PDB file of C-alpha atoms in Angstrom:
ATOM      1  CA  UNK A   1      -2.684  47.357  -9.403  1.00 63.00           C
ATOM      2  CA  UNK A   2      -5.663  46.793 -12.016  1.00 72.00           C
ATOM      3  CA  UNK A   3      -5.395  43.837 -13.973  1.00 73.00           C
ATOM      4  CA  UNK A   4      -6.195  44.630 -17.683  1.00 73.00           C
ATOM      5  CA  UNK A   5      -8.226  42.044 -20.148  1.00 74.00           C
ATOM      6  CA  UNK A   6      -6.515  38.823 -20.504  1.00 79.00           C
ATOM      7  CA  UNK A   7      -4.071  39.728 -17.873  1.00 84.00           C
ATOM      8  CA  UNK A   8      -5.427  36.889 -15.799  1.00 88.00           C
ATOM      9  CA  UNK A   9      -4.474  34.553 -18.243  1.00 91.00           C
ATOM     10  CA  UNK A  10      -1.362  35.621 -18.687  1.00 92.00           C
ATOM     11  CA  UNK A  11      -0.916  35.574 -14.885  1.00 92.00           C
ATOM     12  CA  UNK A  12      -1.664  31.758 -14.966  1.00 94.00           C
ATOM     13  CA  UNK A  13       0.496  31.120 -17.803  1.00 95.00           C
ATOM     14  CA  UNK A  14       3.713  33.018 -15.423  1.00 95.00           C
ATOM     15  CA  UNK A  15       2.901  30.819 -11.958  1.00 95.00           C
ATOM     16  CA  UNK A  16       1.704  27.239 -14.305  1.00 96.00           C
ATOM     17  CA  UNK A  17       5.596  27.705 -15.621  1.00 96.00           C
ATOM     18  CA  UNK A  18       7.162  28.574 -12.454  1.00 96.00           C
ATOM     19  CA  UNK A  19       5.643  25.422 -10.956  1.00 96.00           C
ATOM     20  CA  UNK A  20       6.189  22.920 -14.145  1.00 95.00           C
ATOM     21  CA  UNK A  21      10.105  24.309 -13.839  1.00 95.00           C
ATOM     22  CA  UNK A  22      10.334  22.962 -10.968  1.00 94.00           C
ATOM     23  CA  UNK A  23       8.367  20.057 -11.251  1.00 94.00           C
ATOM     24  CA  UNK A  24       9.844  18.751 -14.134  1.00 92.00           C
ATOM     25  CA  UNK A  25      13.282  18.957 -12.387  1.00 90.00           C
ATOM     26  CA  UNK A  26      12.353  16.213  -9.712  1.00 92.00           C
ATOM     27  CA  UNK A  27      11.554  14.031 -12.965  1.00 90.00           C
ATOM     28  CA  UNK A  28      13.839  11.058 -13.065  1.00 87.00           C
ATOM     29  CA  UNK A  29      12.685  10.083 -16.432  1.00 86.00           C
ATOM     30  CA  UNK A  30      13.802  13.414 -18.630  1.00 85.00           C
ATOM     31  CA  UNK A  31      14.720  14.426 -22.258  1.00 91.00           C
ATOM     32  CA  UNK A  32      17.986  16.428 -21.570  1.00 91.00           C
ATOM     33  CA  UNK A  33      19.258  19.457 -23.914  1.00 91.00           C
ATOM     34  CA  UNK A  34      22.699  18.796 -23.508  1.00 86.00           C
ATOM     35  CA  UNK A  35      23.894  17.714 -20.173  1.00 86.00           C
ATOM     36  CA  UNK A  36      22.215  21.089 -18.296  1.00 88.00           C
ATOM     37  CA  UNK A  37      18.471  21.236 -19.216  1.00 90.00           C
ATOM     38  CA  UNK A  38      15.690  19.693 -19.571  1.00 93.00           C
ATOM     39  CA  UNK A  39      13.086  20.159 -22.705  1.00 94.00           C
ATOM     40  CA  UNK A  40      10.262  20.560 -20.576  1.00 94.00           C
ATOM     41  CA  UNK A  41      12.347  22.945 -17.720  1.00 94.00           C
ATOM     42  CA  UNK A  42      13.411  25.155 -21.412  1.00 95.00           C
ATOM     43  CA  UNK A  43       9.439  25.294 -22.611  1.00 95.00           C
ATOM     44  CA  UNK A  44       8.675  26.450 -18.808  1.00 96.00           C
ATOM     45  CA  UNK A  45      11.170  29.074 -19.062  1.00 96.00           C
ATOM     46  CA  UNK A  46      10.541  30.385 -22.630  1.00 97.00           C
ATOM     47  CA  UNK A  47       6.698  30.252 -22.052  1.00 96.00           C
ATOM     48  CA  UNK A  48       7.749  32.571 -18.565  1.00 97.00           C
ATOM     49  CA  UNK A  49       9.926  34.864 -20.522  1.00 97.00           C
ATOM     50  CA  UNK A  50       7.006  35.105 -23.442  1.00 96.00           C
ATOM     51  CA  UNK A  51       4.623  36.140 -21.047  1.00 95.00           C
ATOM     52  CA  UNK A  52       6.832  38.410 -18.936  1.00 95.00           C
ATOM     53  CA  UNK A  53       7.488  40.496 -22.424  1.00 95.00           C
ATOM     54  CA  UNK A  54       3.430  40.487 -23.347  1.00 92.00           C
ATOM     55  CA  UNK A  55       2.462  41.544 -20.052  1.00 89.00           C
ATOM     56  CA  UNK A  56       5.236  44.352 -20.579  1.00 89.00           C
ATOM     57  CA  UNK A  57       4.438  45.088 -24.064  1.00 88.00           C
ATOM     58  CA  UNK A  58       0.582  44.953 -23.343  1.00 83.00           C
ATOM     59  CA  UNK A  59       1.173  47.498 -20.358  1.00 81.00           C
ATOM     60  CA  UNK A  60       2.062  50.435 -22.763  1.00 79.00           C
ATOM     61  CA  UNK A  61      -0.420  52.874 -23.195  1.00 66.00           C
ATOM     62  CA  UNK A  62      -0.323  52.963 -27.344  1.00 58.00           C
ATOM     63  CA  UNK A  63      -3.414  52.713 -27.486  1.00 59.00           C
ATOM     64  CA  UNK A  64      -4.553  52.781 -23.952  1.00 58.00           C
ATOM     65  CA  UNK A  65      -6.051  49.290 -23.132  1.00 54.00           C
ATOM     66  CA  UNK A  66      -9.497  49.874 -20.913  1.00 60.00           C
ATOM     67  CA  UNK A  67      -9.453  48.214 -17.409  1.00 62.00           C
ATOM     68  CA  UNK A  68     -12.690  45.377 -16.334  1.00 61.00           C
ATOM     69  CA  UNK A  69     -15.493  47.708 -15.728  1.00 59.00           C
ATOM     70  CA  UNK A  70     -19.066  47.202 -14.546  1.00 57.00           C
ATOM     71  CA  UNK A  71     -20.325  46.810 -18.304  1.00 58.00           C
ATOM     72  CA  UNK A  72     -22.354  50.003 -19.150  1.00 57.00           C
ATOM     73  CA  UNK A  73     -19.383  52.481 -19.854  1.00 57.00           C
ATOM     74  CA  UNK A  74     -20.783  55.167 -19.302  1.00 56.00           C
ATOM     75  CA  UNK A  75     -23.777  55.525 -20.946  1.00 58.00           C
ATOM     76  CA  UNK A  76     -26.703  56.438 -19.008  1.00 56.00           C
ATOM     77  CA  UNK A  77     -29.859  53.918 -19.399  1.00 56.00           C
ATOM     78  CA  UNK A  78     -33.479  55.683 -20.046  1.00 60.00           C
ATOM     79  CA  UNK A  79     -36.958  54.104 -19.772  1.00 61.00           C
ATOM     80  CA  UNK A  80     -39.744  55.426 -21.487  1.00 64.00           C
ATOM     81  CA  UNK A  81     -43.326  55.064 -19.621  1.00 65.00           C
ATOM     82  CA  UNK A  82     -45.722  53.467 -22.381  1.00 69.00           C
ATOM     83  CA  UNK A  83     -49.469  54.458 -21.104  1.00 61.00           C
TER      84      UNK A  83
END
């Protein structure tokens, strides 16, 4: 699989929130929603979901997104010989 532009990002965004969900849940010190989540466990899993749905939505070929490439794209490079 090719990662697309900005897909790297996104990829650290998906494994910084698996690890900070987990992380935070060791926490003795925590702001609680309810009596079955932490605040910080809920950002790690919305900010997971968000990028899970860009990655998806950024995937779709309408318009097709071009992969990293070597920089010229194509074009053909010409000298000219000055005398």
């Amino acid at each position: 699989m090719l990662l697309r532009q900005e897909e790297v990002a996104l990829s650290y965004v998906l494994w910084y929130s698996v690890g900070r969900f987990f992380i935070e849940g060791m926490r003795t010190n925590s702001l609680w929603i309810g009596e079955w989540i932490r605040v910080s466990q809920a950002l790690s899993l919305a900010l997971f979901i968000g990028a899970i749905v860009v990655w998806f939505i950024r995937r779709q070929d309408y318009p097709p997104i071009s992969y990293y490439s070597d920089g010229n794209k194509g074009q053909k490079k010409t000298i000219k010989m000055v005398n």
